[in-house]
Amino acid sequence: MPDVAYISKGVMLLPRPLADRLRAAAIAHVDIASLAAFRIIFGAVMFVGILRFLTTGWIEPMYGEPTWFFKYPGFAWVEPWSATGMYIHYGVLAALALAIALGVYFRVAIVLFTLGFLYTQLIDVTNYLNHHYLVVLLGILLAFLPAHAAWSIDVRRHPALARATVPAWFVWLLRFQVGVVYVFAGLAKAKVDWLGYGQPLNLWLAARSETPLVGSLFGEPWVALAMSWAGFLFDTTIVAWLSWARTRIAAYVVLIGFHGVTGYLLNIGMFPVIMTSSALIFFSPSWPRRVLRALGRERWAAPIAATEARATSPRRFVVAMIAGYVIVQLALPLRHLVLPGNVLWNERGIRFAWHVVVREKHGAVTFIAELADHKQLEIPAHNYLTPRQDREMSGQPDLIVQLARHIAEDLRERGYQVTAIRARTAVSLNGRAPAAMIDPTIDLVTASTERWVLPEPAGPPPRVTIWN
Amino acid sequence: MFSVRISGLALCVAACGSEPGSASDAPTDGFDRAGMLAHLAEHVLLPMQATFATRAAAVPAAIAAHCDALDAGQPAATLEAARAAGNAAIDAWERADTLLVGPAAMDHAKLRNEIYAWPLLSPCELDRDVAGRWADPASYDVSTELVNARSLTAVEYLLYPTTSDHSCVTAPTGWDTLGADLPRARCRLAQAIATDVAAKAAELHTAWRPDGGDYVGELARAGTSASTIPSAQEAINRISDGMFYVDKMVKDMKLAEAAGIALNACQTVQTPCVREVELRFSDRATFALRGNLDALRQALTGTTPIEDGPAFDDFMRALGQPELADRMIAKLDAAIAAAAALPDSFLTALDTDYAKVVAAHAAVRDFTDDLKSQFLTVLALEIPNDVAADND
């Protein structure tokens, strides 16, 4: 049984009998319904999300107004279209999202949508959002899964595409991805500020004390602390509760409540909608049929007439790809643990790690150019950045360095003889008194390591309280 | 059925939640945000608008008197009176400009720029208007002018001529025929522009007044059904947005760029750039700075010469952050002291007291470091002109 042996090696930490059972369960076929529903809901949510982006007027300030963009390493070549071009780009993304939901030319649509969405994210690092990263990951996964093999126009046009079942691991892969978000978002909250002081939730809730009925409680630090712990426990355990059939429905009800509350109180956009809809993947693979039957849609609920597929193991290169993907998804969120310093302060390893709303940072950054005649020239960041870019940069050391290097280039092009660019920073983390985040003696143009980041300020964050 | 349960809960989440401010008539926490907003609106911001409107209304008549005197060939005394009226209006505006919120800030600060467009000023465009209007007064319509050729900055330019030459590459049509009429032509244009500014000032004051547009009430009742501002927090954020004038305009433009501390239009380094100096024709930039900082202090502390009431410092104290409040007031006082130490002539300060200008810049920067960091985080405020985009 070479396949079994291979899979067993892949899960070598498990006892052989358990590994064999796991393998058998993974390749066993399950109803395709939840995978098809995931596609439909993902496409619909993306369609709404893209329309929302188009109608809120964010294209101009995010792509039209900036004169310079922060780049990801290796992607400096990515430039935005003109503002009109970006409107068209997002319009096409909306059409592709609709195509995904309807299952029209699904493979083409999901690949183009994912690449097109990825492009919008690569234009400027300050556009990074955890849920945008999740959209790209889900898009990649869906591109490899036959999510259009049921309830799609593609199947209507080509009935041979229809499938009644898919290997369980197809569904597991999506569960893994959604689970990774929750678990690592929970682990990211396992920090002194969050669990010990209820920060930054305390700051945000105090500002929402006008909320009807419960607002008066938001000025109480213990409420923020209790909600911080609730958030931590929710994120770290919800996958387990959703995975266990006996607690699944109750867990999902709690999940809706959690995302409803966080969506109402915090400015996190489509994140609650994406997570609430994505978490449906934890239900039984046939859950959409049960819902359709409950809604009286028996014809839609009926299983698809298709040839039952034989349970086979995936090819080795597929297993290797999946293993690689899983390892990357587990390693990226953990990488900050092996990097020195406080990730909330130095931001090393904070992106692609599901550090969702765990810090509040504002800062003042002024660049100082040292010239050949030993004179100094201050360069306000707003000379180069929009207010949004400036706000994002002021708390992220690597972006400060990027801009410092751009300033050096720009000044040299203007004829200044720049010998160094330093940064004067004053950054407040979770309400603490402002502290220097960047060593003002370091030339950010030539510094080759991240030693420019100073240690985080000592001491706890303040507790904000409202008193009469 | 589980789907029914989910639908029911979703409906409850949608229905049980409510838009901020729609259900409550007042904030329910311990700090009286409404009281703070009412005090700042009624006793700090509205009086600034009222003072400015009164002073702006006096400018056209003072300039007209000067123009008449020029026509009669007796301009000596009236010029100083016209300048004094214009300067008094600008002084009043500098205070209001420091806390730009509401009607003057709307529509990309359209009204603000029609009143005081600095740093936008086109001397050449004004010289064209001087000649064009003198030749055919009916052809001139101030409302069609770009903001860089109107507003109090234009009035200052016209009342403080430094030369009888024009500022254009080629002479504006009719310039060469002005001859001895140039002062009269400049004066009449200044009068026309000042008349427009007075009208804009009255319009702005009306927009603030309770018996007019009642922006005072909009702020004071924010978060209730009697205001379009959805929450008191949002209203406070609008005022704090205005306070950021001190960062970009005062610290960076009026001080750093003018002194060559920061990158400027002259490309000078640690050497003044007169072109960047505010009110350079009347040399009253020091007065502008002092007015800006004093007005800012009133917003921060709620303390005016005749009133004291809740403001941002009290808000910080209510949040349990008295150290931050004390530190910010101390830093602002240091900046005010540094501005007071400057010579009244800013051009002289740049020339002979450069270190004092550098010190004033450093003192303002110390204050803005707090304003842009802990002030925002503790009060959970947004930076001005930010995109209300998602954040996770």
PDB file of N, CA and C in Angstrom, chain B residues 230-264:
ATOM      1  N   PRO B 230     -23.162  62.395  13.650  1.00  0.00           N
ATOM      2  CA  PRO B 230     -23.720  61.183  14.239  1.00  0.00           C
ATOM      3  C   PRO B 230     -23.359  60.919  15.700  1.00  0.00           C
ATOM      4  N   SER B 231     -22.264  61.475  16.172  1.00  0.00           N
ATOM      5  CA  SER B 231     -21.906  61.220  17.574  1.00  0.00           C
ATOM      6  C   SER B 231     -21.067  62.373  18.103  1.00  0.00           C
ATOM      7  N   ALA B 232     -21.053  62.480  19.413  1.00  0.00           N
ATOM      8  CA  ALA B 232     -20.217  63.503  20.038  1.00  0.00           C
ATOM      9  C   ALA B 232     -18.747  63.221  19.733  1.00  0.00           C
ATOM     10  N   GLN B 233     -18.387  61.934  19.711  1.00  0.00           N
ATOM     11  CA  GLN B 233     -17.000  61.575  19.404  1.00  0.00           C
ATOM     12  C   GLN B 233     -16.618  62.092  18.019  1.00  0.00           C
ATOM     13  N   GLU B 234     -17.529  61.960  17.068  1.00  0.00           N
ATOM     14  CA  GLU B 234     -17.275  62.455  15.719  1.00  0.00           C
ATOM     15  C   GLU B 234     -17.107  63.979  15.722  1.00  0.00           C
ATOM     16  N   ALA B 235     -17.931  64.650  16.492  1.00  0.00           N
ATOM     17  CA  ALA B 235     -17.823  66.119  16.569  1.00  0.00           C
ATOM     18  C   ALA B 235     -16.500  66.528  17.194  1.00  0.00           C
ATOM     19  N   ILE B 236     -16.100  65.811  18.233  1.00  0.00           N
ATOM     20  CA  ILE B 236     -14.809  66.101  18.870  1.00  0.00           C
ATOM     21  C   ILE B 236     -13.683  65.866  17.875  1.00  0.00           C
ATOM     22  N   ASN B 237     -13.838  64.803  17.089  1.00  0.00           N
ATOM     23  CA  ASN B 237     -12.817  64.505  16.072  1.00  0.00           C
ATOM     24  C   ASN B 237     -12.703  65.626  15.041  1.00  0.00           C
ATOM     25  N   ARG B 238     -13.848  66.247  14.715  1.00  0.00           N
ATOM     26  CA  ARG B 238     -13.802  67.347  13.741  1.00  0.00           C
ATOM     27  C   ARG B 238     -13.013  68.531  14.304  1.00  0.00           C
ATOM     28  N   ILE B 239     -13.205  68.800  15.589  1.00  0.00           N
ATOM     29  CA  ILE B 239     -12.449  69.910  16.181  1.00  0.00           C
ATOM     30  C   ILE B 239     -10.967  69.539  16.261  1.00  0.00           C
ATOM     31  N   SER B 240     -10.702  68.300  16.630  1.00  0.00           N
ATOM     32  CA  SER B 240      -9.282  67.897  16.699  1.00  0.00           C
ATOM     33  C   SER B 240      -8.643  67.926  15.316  1.00  0.00           C
ATOM     34  N   ASP B 241      -9.410  67.627  14.278  1.00  0.00           N
ATOM     35  CA  ASP B 241      -8.883  67.764  12.916  1.00  0.00           C
ATOM     36  C   ASP B 241      -8.402  69.195  12.683  1.00  0.00           C
ATOM     37  N   GLY B 242      -9.229  70.158  13.104  1.00  0.00           N
ATOM     38  CA  GLY B 242      -8.856  71.558  12.947  1.00  0.00           C
ATOM     39  C   GLY B 242      -7.573  71.891  13.689  1.00  0.00           C
ATOM     40  N   MET B 243      -7.395  71.265  14.846  1.00  0.00           N
ATOM     41  CA  MET B 243      -6.208  71.570  15.656  1.00  0.00           C
ATOM     42  C   MET B 243      -4.911  71.133  14.975  1.00  0.00           C
ATOM     43  N   PHE B 244      -5.026  70.234  13.996  1.00  0.00           N
ATOM     44  CA  PHE B 244      -3.809  69.783  13.309  1.00  0.00           C
ATOM     45  C   PHE B 244      -3.230  70.850  12.380  1.00  0.00           C
ATOM     46  N   TYR B 245      -3.919  71.982  12.281  1.00  0.00           N
ATOM     47  CA  TYR B 245      -3.357  73.144  11.580  1.00  0.00           C
ATOM     48  C   TYR B 245      -1.975  73.468  12.141  1.00  0.00           C
ATOM     49  N   VAL B 246      -1.822  73.287  13.439  1.00  0.00           N
ATOM     50  CA  VAL B 246      -0.558  73.647  14.087  1.00  0.00           C
ATOM     51  C   VAL B 246       0.601  72.785  13.570  1.00  0.00           C
ATOM     52  N   ASP B 247       0.285  71.598  13.112  1.00  0.00           N
ATOM     53  CA  ASP B 247       1.364  70.712  12.655  1.00  0.00           C
ATOM     54  C   ASP B 247       1.842  71.100  11.259  1.00  0.00           C
ATOM     55  N   LYS B 248       0.927  71.049  10.317  1.00  0.00           N
ATOM     56  CA  LYS B 248       1.349  71.274   8.933  1.00  0.00           C
ATOM     57  C   LYS B 248       1.557  72.764   8.636  1.00  0.00           C
ATOM     58  N   MET B 249       0.617  73.595   9.054  1.00  0.00           N
ATOM     59  CA  MET B 249       0.684  75.009   8.679  1.00  0.00           C
ATOM     60  C   MET B 249       1.653  75.799   9.559  1.00  0.00           C
ATOM     61  N   VAL B 250       1.549  75.625  10.864  1.00  0.00           N
ATOM     62  CA  VAL B 250       2.399  76.415  11.758  1.00  0.00           C
ATOM     63  C   VAL B 250       3.816  75.847  11.806  1.00  0.00           C
ATOM     64  N   LYS B 251       3.923  74.590  12.202  1.00  0.00           N
ATOM     65  CA  LYS B 251       5.259  74.005  12.383  1.00  0.00           C
ATOM     66  C   LYS B 251       6.017  73.907  11.055  1.00  0.00           C
ATOM     67  N   ASP B 252       5.363  73.290  10.075  1.00  0.00           N
ATOM     68  CA  ASP B 252       6.096  73.003   8.845  1.00  0.00           C
ATOM     69  C   ASP B 252       6.174  74.193   7.889  1.00  0.00           C
ATOM     70  N   MET B 253       5.026  74.845   7.663  1.00  0.00           N
ATOM     71  CA  MET B 253       5.031  75.880   6.622  1.00  0.00           C
ATOM     72  C   MET B 253       5.476  77.244   7.159  1.00  0.00           C
ATOM     73  N   LYS B 254       4.827  77.698   8.241  1.00  0.00           N
ATOM     74  CA  LYS B 254       5.126  79.054   8.699  1.00  0.00           C
ATOM     75  C   LYS B 254       6.518  79.164   9.305  1.00  0.00           C
ATOM     76  N   LEU B 255       6.960  78.070   9.968  1.00  0.00           N
ATOM     77  CA  LEU B 255       8.264  78.144  10.633  1.00  0.00           C
ATOM     78  C   LEU B 255       9.356  77.418   9.840  1.00  0.00           C
ATOM     79  N   ALA B 256       9.179  76.109   9.651  1.00  0.00           N
ATOM     80  CA  ALA B 256      10.282  75.314   9.104  1.00  0.00           C
ATOM     81  C   ALA B 256      10.620  75.704   7.656  1.00  0.00           C
ATOM     82  N   GLU B 257       9.618  75.837   6.832  1.00  0.00           N
ATOM     83  CA  GLU B 257       9.911  76.166   5.432  1.00  0.00           C
ATOM     84  C   GLU B 257      10.420  77.602   5.297  1.00  0.00           C
ATOM     85  N   ALA B 258       9.809  78.502   6.047  1.00  0.00           N
ATOM     86  CA  ALA B 258      10.247  79.903   5.968  1.00  0.00           C
ATOM     87  C   ALA B 258      11.687  80.066   6.442  1.00  0.00           C
ATOM     88  N   ALA B 259      12.056  79.282   7.445  1.00  0.00           N
ATOM     89  CA  ALA B 259      13.392  79.419   8.019  1.00  0.00           C
ATOM     90  C   ALA B 259      14.423  78.531   7.334  1.00  0.00           C
ATOM     91  N   GLY B 260      13.984  77.729   6.395  1.00  0.00           N
ATOM     92  CA  GLY B 260      14.929  76.820   5.751  1.00  0.00           C
ATOM     93  C   GLY B 260      15.304  75.645   6.641  1.00  0.00           C
ATOM     94  N   ILE B 261      14.501  75.408   7.650  1.00  0.00           N
ATOM     95  CA  ILE B 261      14.711  74.225   8.497  1.00  0.00           C
ATOM     96  C   ILE B 261      14.253  72.991   7.721  1.00  0.00           C
ATOM     97  N   ALA B 262      13.212  73.179   6.934  1.00  0.00           N
ATOM     98  CA  ALA B 262      12.680  72.087   6.115  1.00  0.00           C
ATOM     99  C   ALA B 262      12.785  72.456   4.643  1.00  0.00           C
ATOM    100  N   LEU B 263      12.640  71.431   3.833  1.00  0.00           N
ATOM    101  CA  LEU B 263      12.649  71.616   2.385  1.00  0.00           C
ATOM    102  C   LEU B 263      11.687  72.746   2.013  1.00  0.00           C
ATOM    103  N   ASN B 264      12.141  73.696   1.200  1.00  0.00           N
ATOM    104  CA  ASN B 264      11.262  74.808   0.843  1.00  0.00           C
ATOM    105  C   ASN B 264      11.394  75.168  -0.634  1.00  0.00           C
TER     106      ASN B 264
END
